[in-house]
Amino acid sequence: MKVLWLFAHPDQRSLSGALKTEGLRALDAQGHRHRVSDLYAMKWNPVVDAADYAHDPADRLLIGEASERAYTDGHLAPDIRAEQHKLAWADTLIIQFPLWWYGMPAILKGWFDRVFVKGFAFGITDPATGRPQRYGDGKLAGKRAMVITTAGARAATLGPRGVNGDLNDLLFPLQHGTLWYTGISVVPPLLVPGADRMTPTAYATAATRLRERLRTLPTTEPLPFRHQNSSDYDDELLLHPDLAQLPPPRTGPAVHYTAPPPPVHG
Amino acid sequence: MKVLWLFAHPDQRSLSGALKTEGLRALDAQGHRHRVSDLYAMKWNPVVDAADYAHDPADRLLIGEASERAYTDGHLAPDIRAEQHKLAWADTLIIQFPLWWYGMPAILKGWFDRVFVKGFAFGITDPATGRPQRYGDGKLAGKRAMVITTAGARAATLGPRGVNGDLNDLLFPLQHGTLWYTGISVVPPLLVPGADRMTPTAYATAATRLRERLRTLPTTEPLPFRHQNSSDYDDELLLHPDLAQLPPPRTGPAVHYTAPPPPVHG
């Protein structure tokens, strides 16, 4: 694998930092190559702004248009271009973060806001069919991604009946709405629960699971998200009603999978 | 109402900016008071860091502990304290943003990451019962919130069968995992779809709907999220299996509602 490892924690001495070191060491030992975007260490700017697109602030900022033009003309901010080049190099994206308010830390959300510009990650049309390429199709198709997240909660509270909601549902905007949207296949997330009361035994278990998930990453079955450009969705991009009712009965994000995803373990 | 209006768009001349102006004017006309946190205009820093907590960088940063201590001792960064004071003043929170990658822009996610510290928004224990206060209970209980979001997508594609997922499911980490977590009641979101191809007629409709939603906000039925400290969840904070099966059959975020939320119109 050629891995781009996105990392978003302010302290290298954290559990997150230890797991990152563990993971990179495992990739080395397994003969893979990696590059790291350690967003705090890089002092990554997460805020989309006109300056990203060499846009004249006197003119109204239409973000889609401005970003697409800057991307096409090569005028995107250099830090954005550097990340796009890293992602182009990689075949695998690791996205590691502590779960803050059931989502990504702002510095990481802003990596996607700034790097995934129009023309690169969305707004892409298949020249042959004229159809928009997204949800399983796009310039980033062929790559895989895996989320690694640490959470204070116990694993069961991030399961189907857990008070916090199921982890795959919480990650749906990232795993489906961002990664799969751009064509990237997403393998099930790795959850490290109980992060604020980690014991040496629990850490050893987490590290073992991490090494194992990295070892099997190339052959792990991705989350079975539906393809937009399939007969599952009609011309209005609505799921066919009979598919939404398939047994077992499902509502919510689950209807956009062809089969239930594997349960998240902790 | 005393309204705190959070706003996260880089250009005041945008559709978002026009709707904000429209909304504030309506609040004035309706006799309500308001304060605005215009995050781009304030150059809000969205990145959690040791400096927020007057934390010695030589010591490992345990964010929960450090933030709680700084909150209790009054050493939180002044910009965080200012936002907490605004929120304490308000009885109603408006959260307005363009939907970027099916979530909040980073600058807004980082408002919650930084302002909602331990002791203020989480990690609160009921002195009488010793139980954690969250999901319908907490220091912010009694307040209401409403999301206003603009999206390029058509409304139906953000509905129950829409390819992008249902808006309430996409907003579950914010509406349930952040706002309801801290005790804030959440009324259904206002979606303004087709944002990148708005016509004068569509804008007039959106502005009318916005004024109407603000007018009825104090009496609108909140989203019927379950209370953690009810008999709906067991001692492990798992939803009782029979409730998860209630007709109509539901999976995903919907199981954490006592009844289906109203459909999102566009």
mmCIF file of N, CA, C and O in Angstrom, chain A residues 11 13 15 40 46-48 57-61 63 100-102 104-106 109-110 112-113 116 135 154 156-157 161-164 169 173 176-178 181 236-239 241 249-253 256, chain B residues 11 13 15 40 46-48 57-61 63 100-102 104-106 109-110 112-113 116 135 154 156-157 161-164 169 173 176-178 181 236-239 241 249-253 256:
data_model
loop_
_atom_site.group_PDB
_atom_site.id
_atom_site.type_symbol
_atom_site.label_atom_id
_atom_site.label_comp_id
_atom_site.label_asym_id
_atom_site.label_seq_id
_atom_site.Cartn_x
_atom_site.Cartn_y
_atom_site.Cartn_z
ATOM 1 N N ASP A 11 -1.846 16.640 20.727
ATOM 2 C CA ASP A 11 -0.719 16.211 21.570
ATOM 3 C C ASP A 11 -0.212 14.839 21.122
ATOM 4 O O ASP A 11 -0.955 13.860 21.123
ATOM 5 N N ARG A 13 1.677 12.993 22.674
ATOM 6 C CA ARG A 13 1.795 12.079 23.820
ATOM 7 C C ARG A 13 0.450 11.456 24.185
ATOM 8 O O ARG A 13 0.322 10.767 25.189
ATOM 9 N N LEU A 15 -3.130 9.133 23.636
ATOM 10 C CA LEU A 15 -3.467 7.802 23.126
ATOM 11 C C LEU A 15 -3.466 7.816 21.603
ATOM 12 O O LEU A 15 -2.923 6.910 20.954
ATOM 13 N N TYR A 40 -2.185 19.072 13.228
ATOM 14 C CA TYR A 40 -1.755 20.021 14.267
ATOM 15 C C TYR A 40 -0.282 20.379 14.085
ATOM 16 O O TYR A 40 0.088 21.555 14.165
ATOM 17 N N PRO A 46 -7.814 25.224 8.661
ATOM 18 C CA PRO A 46 -9.021 24.498 8.243
ATOM 19 C C PRO A 46 -10.116 25.379 7.656
ATOM 20 O O PRO A 46 -11.202 24.872 7.369
ATOM 21 N N VAL A 47 -9.861 26.662 7.483
ATOM 22 C CA VAL A 47 -10.940 27.598 7.149
ATOM 23 C C VAL A 47 -10.931 27.966 5.661
ATOM 24 O O VAL A 47 -10.003 28.626 5.174
ATOM 25 N N VAL A 48 -11.964 27.549 4.951
ATOM 26 C CA VAL A 48 -12.153 27.927 3.541
ATOM 27 C C VAL A 48 -12.268 29.438 3.427
ATOM 28 O O VAL A 48 -13.034 30.053 4.172
ATOM 29 N N PRO A 57 -11.330 39.656 -3.577
ATOM 30 C CA PRO A 57 -12.378 39.817 -2.560
ATOM 31 C C PRO A 57 -13.403 40.887 -2.929
ATOM 32 O O PRO A 57 -14.460 40.960 -2.301
ATOM 33 N N ALA A 58 -13.120 41.683 -3.950
ATOM 34 C CA ALA A 58 -14.109 42.675 -4.380
ATOM 35 C C ALA A 58 -15.300 42.001 -5.071
ATOM 36 O O ALA A 58 -16.392 42.555 -5.126
ATOM 37 N N ASP A 59 -15.053 40.802 -5.599
ATOM 38 C CA ASP A 59 -16.143 40.069 -6.266
ATOM 39 C C ASP A 59 -16.782 39.080 -5.301
ATOM 40 O O ASP A 59 -16.091 38.479 -4.473
ATOM 41 N N ARG A 60 -18.073 38.883 -5.460
ATOM 42 C CA ARG A 60 -18.768 37.904 -4.638
ATOM 43 C C ARG A 60 -18.116 36.531 -4.816
ATOM 44 O O ARG A 60 -17.778 36.125 -5.925
ATOM 45 N N LEU A 61 -17.947 35.817 -3.694
ATOM 46 C CA LEU A 61 -17.287 34.506 -3.724
ATOM 47 C C LEU A 61 -18.321 33.403 -3.944
ATOM 48 O O LEU A 61 -19.124 33.107 -3.060
ATOM 49 N N ILE A 63 -18.222 29.726 -4.163
ATOM 50 C CA ILE A 63 -17.131 28.833 -3.779
ATOM 51 C C ILE A 63 -16.907 27.724 -4.809
ATOM 52 O O ILE A 63 -15.771 27.428 -5.170
ATOM 53 N N TRP A 100 -14.908 13.956 18.533
ATOM 54 C CA TRP A 100 -15.311 15.160 19.286
ATOM 55 C C TRP A 100 -16.717 15.537 18.863
ATOM 56 O O TRP A 100 -16.968 15.829 17.700
ATOM 57 N N TRP A 101 -17.616 15.575 19.818
ATOM 58 C CA TRP A 101 -19.021 15.865 19.516
ATOM 59 C C TRP A 101 -19.502 15.003 18.344
ATOM 60 O O TRP A 101 -20.141 15.474 17.434
ATOM 61 N N TYR A 102 -19.126 13.735 18.421
ATOM 62 C CA TYR A 102 -19.596 12.725 17.473
ATOM 63 C C TYR A 102 -19.210 13.023 16.034
ATOM 64 O O TYR A 102 -19.900 12.617 15.089
ATOM 65 N N MET A 104 -15.611 14.774 13.468
ATOM 66 C CA MET A 104 -14.192 15.092 13.336
ATOM 67 C C MET A 104 -13.862 16.388 14.058
ATOM 68 O O MET A 104 -14.658 17.326 14.054
ATOM 69 N N PRO A 105 -12.671 16.495 14.639
ATOM 70 C CA PRO A 105 -12.193 17.807 15.079
ATOM 71 C C PRO A 105 -12.211 18.794 13.906
ATOM 72 O O PRO A 105 -12.013 18.393 12.755
ATOM 73 N N ALA A 106 -12.438 20.063 14.230
ATOM 74 C CA ALA A 106 -12.567 21.076 13.172
ATOM 75 C C ALA A 106 -11.368 21.073 12.224
ATOM 76 O O ALA A 106 -11.525 21.228 11.010
ATOM 77 N N LYS A 109 -12.081 18.367 9.728
ATOM 78 C CA LYS A 109 -13.203 18.694 8.833
ATOM 79 C C LYS A 109 -12.731 19.699 7.784
ATOM 80 O O LYS A 109 -13.075 19.602 6.602
ATOM 81 N N GLY A 110 -11.896 20.631 8.211
ATOM 82 C CA GLY A 110 -11.404 21.660 7.303
ATOM 83 C C GLY A 110 -10.384 21.153 6.296
ATOM 84 O O GLY A 110 -10.092 21.837 5.313
ATOM 85 N N PHE A 112 -11.010 18.369 4.610
ATOM 86 C CA PHE A 112 -11.925 18.010 3.520
ATOM 87 C C PHE A 112 -12.542 19.257 2.894
ATOM 88 O O PHE A 112 -12.647 19.365 1.664
ATOM 89 N N ASP A 113 -12.961 20.229 3.718
ATOM 90 C CA ASP A 113 -13.560 21.451 3.172
ATOM 91 C C ASP A 113 -12.616 22.117 2.173
ATOM 92 O O ASP A 113 -13.058 22.626 1.144
ATOM 93 N N PHE A 116 -10.943 19.065 -0.844
ATOM 94 C CA PHE A 116 -11.889 18.408 -1.756
ATOM 95 C C PHE A 116 -12.671 19.462 -2.548
ATOM 96 O O PHE A 116 -13.875 19.623 -2.395
ATOM 97 N N TYR A 135 -20.747 9.102 -5.561
ATOM 98 C CA TYR A 135 -21.219 7.930 -4.826
ATOM 99 C C TYR A 135 -20.771 6.640 -5.525
ATOM 100 O O TYR A 135 -21.547 5.967 -6.170
ATOM 101 N N ARG A 154 -18.151 3.836 25.909
ATOM 102 C CA ARG A 154 -18.006 2.394 25.740
ATOM 103 C C ARG A 154 -18.551 1.997 24.367
ATOM 104 O O ARG A 154 -19.451 2.655 23.833
ATOM 105 N N ALA A 156 -20.510 -0.334 23.234
ATOM 106 C CA ALA A 156 -21.931 -0.655 23.052
ATOM 107 C C ALA A 156 -22.791 0.601 22.936
ATOM 108 O O ALA A 156 -23.822 0.590 22.259
ATOM 109 N N THR A 157 -22.354 1.697 23.583
ATOM 110 C CA THR A 157 -23.143 2.932 23.482
ATOM 111 C C THR A 157 -22.968 3.594 22.120
ATOM 112 O O THR A 157 -23.637 4.577 21.821
ATOM 113 N N ARG A 161 -28.110 0.122 19.424
ATOM 114 C CA ARG A 161 -29.051 0.578 20.440
ATOM 115 C C ARG A 161 -28.396 1.532 21.445
ATOM 116 O O ARG A 161 -29.010 1.910 22.429
ATOM 117 N N GLY A 162 -27.157 1.887 21.211
ATOM 118 C CA GLY A 162 -26.442 2.760 22.133
ATOM 119 C C GLY A 162 -26.982 4.180 22.119
ATOM 120 O O GLY A 162 -27.368 4.687 21.057
ATOM 121 N N VAL A 163 -26.967 4.816 23.277
ATOM 122 C CA VAL A 163 -27.575 6.140 23.425
ATOM 123 C C VAL A 163 -26.922 7.181 22.517
ATOM 124 O O VAL A 163 -27.556 8.172 22.148
ATOM 125 N N ASN A 164 -25.666 6.965 22.133
ATOM 126 C CA ASN A 164 -24.963 7.945 21.302
ATOM 127 C C ASN A 164 -25.248 7.792 19.814
ATOM 128 O O ASN A 164 -24.859 8.653 19.024
ATOM 129 N N ASP A 169 -23.505 5.275 11.626
ATOM 130 C CA ASP A 169 -24.468 6.348 11.332
ATOM 131 C C ASP A 169 -23.854 7.715 11.632
ATOM 132 O O ASP A 169 -24.049 8.675 10.881
ATOM 133 N N PRO A 173 -21.879 11.040 7.270
ATOM 134 C CA PRO A 173 -21.480 12.199 6.456
ATOM 135 C C PRO A 173 -20.040 12.102 5.946
ATOM 136 O O PRO A 173 -19.742 12.583 4.853
ATOM 137 N N HIS A 176 -19.853 8.042 3.836
ATOM 138 C CA HIS A 176 -20.696 8.001 2.638
ATOM 139 C C HIS A 176 -20.690 9.357 1.921
ATOM 140 O O HIS A 176 -20.373 9.443 0.744
ATOM 141 N N GLY A 177 -20.972 10.429 2.665
ATOM 142 C CA GLY A 177 -21.186 11.741 2.060
ATOM 143 C C GLY A 177 -19.922 12.418 1.566
ATOM 144 O O GLY A 177 -19.994 13.378 0.794
ATOM 145 N N THR A 178 -18.773 11.953 2.016
ATOM 146 C CA THR A 178 -17.511 12.567 1.597
ATOM 147 C C THR A 178 -16.652 11.555 0.836
ATOM 148 O O THR A 178 -16.329 11.745 -0.327
ATOM 149 N N TYR A 181 -18.706 9.479 -1.753
ATOM 150 C CA TYR A 181 -19.148 10.480 -2.728
ATOM 151 C C TYR A 181 -18.095 10.678 -3.806
ATOM 152 O O TYR A 181 -18.417 10.839 -4.983
ATOM 153 N N GLU A 236 -34.411 10.756 -10.271
ATOM 154 C CA GLU A 236 -34.428 11.865 -9.304
ATOM 155 C C GLU A 236 -33.429 11.627 -8.172
ATOM 156 O O GLU A 236 -33.432 12.364 -7.187
ATOM 157 N N LEU A 237 -32.635 10.543 -8.280
ATOM 158 C CA LEU A 237 -31.648 10.163 -7.260
ATOM 159 C C LEU A 237 -32.312 9.760 -5.943
ATOM 160 O O LEU A 237 -31.752 9.939 -4.868
ATOM 161 N N LEU A 238 -33.506 9.196 -6.066
ATOM 162 C CA LEU A 238 -34.199 8.626 -4.906
ATOM 163 C C LEU A 238 -34.101 7.109 -4.984
ATOM 164 O O LEU A 238 -34.247 6.518 -6.062
ATOM 165 N N LEU A 239 -33.895 6.500 -3.832
ATOM 166 C CA LEU A 239 -33.811 5.048 -3.777
ATOM 167 C C LEU A 239 -35.165 4.457 -4.160
ATOM 168 O O LEU A 239 -36.209 4.929 -3.709
ATOM 169 N N PRO A 241 -38.427 2.587 -4.038
ATOM 170 C CA PRO A 241 -39.169 2.300 -2.793
ATOM 171 C C PRO A 241 -39.046 0.843 -2.349
ATOM 172 O O PRO A 241 -38.935 0.574 -1.148
ATOM 173 N N PRO A 249 -36.257 -4.895 7.804
ATOM 174 C CA PRO A 249 -36.700 -3.509 7.620
ATOM 175 C C PRO A 249 -35.640 -2.541 8.121
ATOM 176 O O PRO A 249 -35.056 -2.749 9.176
ATOM 177 N N ARG A 250 -35.393 -1.537 7.324
ATOM 178 C CA ARG A 250 -34.351 -0.568 7.683
ATOM 179 C C ARG A 250 -34.855 0.828 7.390
ATOM 180 O O ARG A 250 -35.593 1.039 6.433
ATOM 181 N N THR A 251 -34.406 1.787 8.189
ATOM 182 C CA THR A 251 -34.626 3.195 7.895
ATOM 183 C C THR A 251 -33.297 3.892 8.107
ATOM 184 O O THR A 251 -32.361 3.326 8.666
ATOM 185 N N GLY A 252 -33.225 5.138 7.671
ATOM 186 C CA GLY A 252 -32.027 5.935 7.944
ATOM 187 C C GLY A 252 -30.882 5.570 7.029
ATOM 188 O O GLY A 252 -31.076 5.016 5.937
ATOM 189 N N PRO A 253 -29.655 5.882 7.454
ATOM 190 C CA PRO A 253 -28.494 5.647 6.596
ATOM 191 C C PRO A 253 -28.418 4.216 6.064
ATOM 192 O O PRO A 253 -27.923 4.000 4.951
ATOM 193 N N HIS A 256 -28.963 2.982 2.443
ATOM 194 C CA HIS A 256 -27.993 3.237 1.371
ATOM 195 C C HIS A 256 -26.877 2.198 1.304
ATOM 196 O O HIS A 256 -25.894 2.380 0.588
ATOM 197 N N ASP B 11 -18.708 34.882 2.913
ATOM 198 C CA ASP B 11 -19.069 36.063 2.126
ATOM 199 C C ASP B 11 -20.461 36.552 2.515
ATOM 200 O O ASP B 11 -21.443 35.830 2.380
ATOM 201 N N ARG B 13 -22.187 38.547 0.962
ATOM 202 C CA ARG B 13 -23.010 38.763 -0.236
ATOM 203 C C ARG B 13 -23.624 37.465 -0.756
ATOM 204 O O ARG B 13 -24.234 37.425 -1.824
ATOM 205 N N LEU B 15 -26.005 33.891 -0.602
ATOM 206 C CA LEU B 15 -27.367 33.523 -0.208
ATOM 207 C C LEU B 15 -27.457 33.422 1.305
ATOM 208 O O LEU B 15 -28.408 33.925 1.924
ATOM 209 N N TYR B 40 -16.826 33.994 10.535
ATOM 210 C CA TYR B 40 -15.801 34.482 9.599
ATOM 211 C C TYR B 40 -15.445 35.937 9.901
ATOM 212 O O TYR B 40 -14.268 36.303 9.929
ATOM 213 N N PRO B 46 -11.038 28.011 15.101
ATOM 214 C CA PRO B 46 -11.794 26.786 15.374
ATOM 215 C C PRO B 46 -10.957 25.643 15.948
ATOM 216 O O PRO B 46 -11.482 24.542 16.124
ATOM 217 N N VAL B 47 -9.688 25.868 16.231
ATOM 218 C CA VAL B 47 -8.785 24.754 16.554
ATOM 219 C C VAL B 47 -8.522 24.658 18.065
ATOM 220 O O VAL B 47 -7.896 25.535 18.660
ATOM 221 N N VAL B 48 -9.014 23.585 18.663
ATOM 222 C CA VAL B 48 -8.736 23.273 20.079
ATOM 223 C C VAL B 48 -7.233 23.148 20.280
ATOM 224 O O VAL B 48 -6.560 22.435 19.519
ATOM 225 N N PRO B 57 2.464 23.476 28.064
ATOM 226 C CA PRO B 57 2.708 22.502 26.986
ATOM 227 C C PRO B 57 3.740 21.435 27.349
ATOM 228 O O PRO B 57 3.859 20.436 26.644
ATOM 229 N N ALA B 58 4.467 21.659 28.433
ATOM 230 C CA ALA B 58 5.418 20.627 28.858
ATOM 231 C C ALA B 58 4.678 19.402 29.416
ATOM 232 O O ALA B 58 5.230 18.306 29.440
ATOM 233 N N ASP B 59 3.455 19.611 29.886
ATOM 234 C CA ASP B 59 2.664 18.492 30.411
ATOM 235 C C ASP B 59 1.748 17.944 29.334
ATOM 236 O O ASP B 59 1.219 18.688 28.517
ATOM 237 N N ARG B 60 1.535 16.641 29.399
ATOM 238 C CA ARG B 60 0.620 16.020 28.458
ATOM 239 C C ARG B 60 -0.765 16.666 28.584
ATOM 240 O O ARG B 60 -1.238 16.920 29.688
ATOM 241 N N LEU B 61 -1.387 16.921 27.429
ATOM 242 C CA LEU B 61 -2.693 17.580 27.399
ATOM 243 C C LEU B 61 -3.809 16.542 27.475
ATOM 244 O O LEU B 61 -4.041 15.804 26.514
ATOM 245 N N ILE B 63 -7.506 16.663 27.440
ATOM 246 C CA ILE B 63 -8.367 17.791 27.067
ATOM 247 C C ILE B 63 -9.543 17.947 28.027
ATOM 248 O O ILE B 63 -9.874 19.056 28.441
ATOM 249 N N TRP B 100 -21.597 21.745 3.991
ATOM 250 C CA TRP B 100 -20.358 21.384 3.289
ATOM 251 C C TRP B 100 -20.016 19.949 3.629
ATOM 252 O O TRP B 100 -19.800 19.615 4.800
ATOM 253 N N TRP B 101 -19.919 19.117 2.608
ATOM 254 C CA TRP B 101 -19.654 17.695 2.828
ATOM 255 C C TRP B 101 -20.593 17.139 3.908
ATOM 256 O O TRP B 101 -20.186 16.438 4.806
ATOM 257 N N TYR B 102 -21.851 17.545 3.775
ATOM 258 C CA TYR B 102 -22.931 16.997 4.616
ATOM 259 C C TYR B 102 -22.738 17.278 6.098
ATOM 260 O O TYR B 102 -23.230 16.543 6.954
ATOM 261 N N MET B 104 -21.155 20.668 9.047
ATOM 262 C CA MET B 104 -20.843 22.067 9.291
ATOM 263 C C MET B 104 -19.487 22.436 8.695
ATOM 264 O O MET B 104 -18.560 21.631 8.721
ATOM 265 N N PRO B 105 -19.339 23.674 8.201
ATOM 266 C CA PRO B 105 -17.990 24.170 7.879
ATOM 267 C C PRO B 105 -17.097 24.059 9.115
ATOM 268 O O PRO B 105 -17.578 24.175 10.251
ATOM 269 N N ALA B 106 -15.804 23.836 8.884
ATOM 270 C CA ALA B 106 -14.869 23.629 10.001
ATOM 271 C C ALA B 106 -14.936 24.760 11.018
ATOM 272 O O ALA B 106 -14.853 24.525 12.229
ATOM 273 N N LYS B 109 -17.817 23.885 13.261
ATOM 274 C CA LYS B 109 -17.563 22.712 14.099
ATOM 275 C C LYS B 109 -16.635 23.082 15.245
ATOM 276 O O LYS B 109 -16.824 22.659 16.400
ATOM 277 N N GLY B 110 -15.653 23.937 14.942
ATOM 278 C CA GLY B 110 -14.700 24.345 15.959
ATOM 279 C C GLY B 110 -15.278 25.312 16.990
ATOM 280 O O GLY B 110 -14.672 25.530 18.047
ATOM 281 N N PHE B 112 -18.175 24.595 18.427
ATOM 282 C CA PHE B 112 -18.621 23.607 19.421
ATOM 283 C C PHE B 112 -17.424 22.929 20.090
ATOM 284 O O PHE B 112 -17.402 22.729 21.301
ATOM 285 N N ASP B 113 -16.404 22.567 19.302
ATOM 286 C CA ASP B 113 -15.215 21.921 19.883
ATOM 287 C C ASP B 113 -14.617 22.779 20.994
ATOM 288 O O ASP B 113 -14.190 22.266 22.025
ATOM 289 N N PHE B 116 -17.879 24.279 23.905
ATOM 290 C CA PHE B 116 -18.596 23.275 24.688
ATOM 291 C C PHE B 116 -17.613 22.431 25.505
ATOM 292 O O PHE B 116 -17.445 21.235 25.282
ATOM 293 N N TYR B 135 -28.205 14.258 27.197
ATOM 294 C CA TYR B 135 -29.329 13.863 26.345
ATOM 295 C C TYR B 135 -30.653 14.267 26.991
ATOM 296 O O TYR B 135 -31.373 13.452 27.537
ATOM 297 N N ARG B 154 -31.184 19.118 -4.290
ATOM 298 C CA ARG B 154 -32.636 19.260 -4.226
ATOM 299 C C ARG B 154 -33.132 18.639 -2.920
ATOM 300 O O ARG B 154 -32.525 17.694 -2.398
ATOM 301 N N ALA B 156 -35.554 16.626 -2.105
ATOM 302 C CA ALA B 156 -35.893 15.196 -2.044
ATOM 303 C C ALA B 156 -34.651 14.322 -1.904
ATOM 304 O O ALA B 156 -34.718 13.237 -1.314
ATOM 305 N N THR B 157 -33.523 14.795 -2.436
ATOM 306 C CA THR B 157 -32.298 13.990 -2.310
ATOM 307 C C THR B 157 -31.727 14.064 -0.896
ATOM 308 O O THR B 157 -30.778 13.360 -0.572
ATOM 309 N N ARG B 161 -35.419 8.771 1.183
ATOM 310 C CA ARG B 161 -34.881 7.905 0.133
ATOM 311 C C ARG B 161 -33.860 8.623 -0.746
ATOM 312 O O ARG B 161 -33.400 8.080 -1.747
ATOM 313 N N GLY B 162 -33.504 9.828 -0.382
ATOM 314 C CA GLY B 162 -32.564 10.601 -1.194
ATOM 315 C C GLY B 162 -31.155 10.050 -1.115
ATOM 316 O O GLY B 162 -30.718 9.571 -0.069
ATOM 317 N N VAL B 163 -30.440 10.141 -2.227
ATOM 318 C CA VAL B 163 -29.111 9.532 -2.332
ATOM 319 C C VAL B 163 -28.130 10.103 -1.307
ATOM 320 O O VAL B 163 -27.175 9.432 -0.914
ATOM 321 N N ASN B 164 -28.388 11.342 -0.851
ATOM 322 C CA ASN B 164 -27.450 11.960 0.091
ATOM 323 C C ASN B 164 -27.715 11.569 1.549
ATOM 324 O O ASN B 164 -26.895 11.905 2.420
ATOM 325 N N ASP B 169 -30.805 12.759 9.640
ATOM 326 C CA ASP B 169 -29.751 11.773 9.941
ATOM 327 C C ASP B 169 -28.365 12.392 9.775
ATOM 328 O O ASP B 169 -27.462 12.140 10.577
ATOM 329 N N PRO B 173 -25.352 14.012 14.479
ATOM 330 C CA PRO B 173 -24.247 14.346 15.406
ATOM 331 C C PRO B 173 -24.382 15.748 16.007
ATOM 332 O O PRO B 173 -23.964 15.956 17.142
ATOM 333 N N HIS B 176 -28.577 15.823 17.839
ATOM 334 C CA HIS B 176 -28.704 14.900 18.972
ATOM 335 C C HIS B 176 -27.416 14.849 19.781
ATOM 336 O O HIS B 176 -27.411 15.075 20.981
ATOM 337 N N GLY B 177 -26.286 14.592 19.099
ATOM 338 C CA GLY B 177 -25.031 14.329 19.797
ATOM 339 C C GLY B 177 -24.379 15.555 20.411
ATOM 340 O O GLY B 177 -23.483 15.417 21.252
ATOM 341 N N THR B 178 -24.796 16.738 20.013
ATOM 342 C CA THR B 178 -24.207 17.966 20.554
ATOM 343 C C THR B 178 -25.273 18.787 21.294
ATOM 344 O O THR B 178 -25.169 19.007 22.497
ATOM 345 N N TYR B 181 -27.545 16.556 23.591
ATOM 346 C CA TYR B 181 -26.607 16.045 24.597
ATOM 347 C C TYR B 181 -26.478 17.012 25.757
ATOM 348 O O TYR B 181 -26.415 16.622 26.918
ATOM 349 N N GLU B 236 -26.943 0.294 31.040
ATOM 350 C CA GLU B 236 -25.772 0.337 30.157
ATOM 351 C C GLU B 236 -25.931 1.408 29.073
ATOM 352 O O GLU B 236 -25.108 1.474 28.152
ATOM 353 N N LEU B 237 -27.008 2.197 29.170
ATOM 354 C CA LEU B 237 -27.315 3.256 28.198
ATOM 355 C C LEU B 237 -27.629 2.700 26.807
ATOM 356 O O LEU B 237 -27.367 3.333 25.776
ATOM 357 N N LEU B 238 -28.207 1.488 26.817
ATOM 358 C CA LEU B 238 -28.688 0.900 25.564
ATOM 359 C C LEU B 238 -30.209 0.998 25.540
ATOM 360 O O LEU B 238 -30.877 0.769 26.561
ATOM 361 N N LEU B 239 -30.744 1.304 24.377
ATOM 362 C CA LEU B 239 -32.184 1.395 24.214
ATOM 363 C C LEU B 239 -32.806 0.021 24.454
ATOM 364 O O LEU B 239 -32.308 -0.997 23.969
ATOM 365 N N PRO B 241 -34.669 -3.213 23.955
ATOM 366 C CA PRO B 241 -34.866 -3.853 22.641
ATOM 367 C C PRO B 241 -36.282 -3.690 22.098
ATOM 368 O O PRO B 241 -36.470 -3.494 20.900
ATOM 369 N N PRO B 249 -41.266 -0.115 11.818
ATOM 370 C CA PRO B 249 -39.900 -0.592 12.060
ATOM 371 C C PRO B 249 -38.896 0.492 11.702
ATOM 372 O O PRO B 249 -39.030 1.150 10.676
ATOM 373 N N ARG B 250 -37.952 0.678 12.583
ATOM 374 C CA ARG B 250 -36.959 1.718 12.371
ATOM 375 C C ARG B 250 -35.582 1.186 12.730
ATOM 376 O O ARG B 250 -35.453 0.379 13.641
ATOM 377 N N THR B 251 -34.580 1.673 12.026
ATOM 378 C CA THR B 251 -33.193 1.421 12.401
ATOM 379 C C THR B 251 -32.477 2.761 12.342
ATOM 380 O O THR B 251 -33.005 3.736 11.825
ATOM 381 N N GLY B 252 -31.271 2.789 12.864
ATOM 382 C CA GLY B 252 -30.453 3.993 12.735
ATOM 383 C C GLY B 252 -30.875 5.077 13.703
ATOM 384 O O GLY B 252 -31.512 4.809 14.723
ATOM 385 N N PRO B 253 -30.521 6.328 13.387
ATOM 386 C CA PRO B 253 -30.810 7.435 14.310
ATOM 387 C C PRO B 253 -32.272 7.482 14.749
ATOM 388 O O PRO B 253 -32.573 7.908 15.859
ATOM 389 N N HIS B 256 -33.769 6.703 18.222
ATOM 390 C CA HIS B 256 -33.585 7.591 19.372
ATOM 391 C C HIS B 256 -34.633 8.711 19.439
ATOM 392 O O HIS B 256 -34.500 9.641 20.235
#
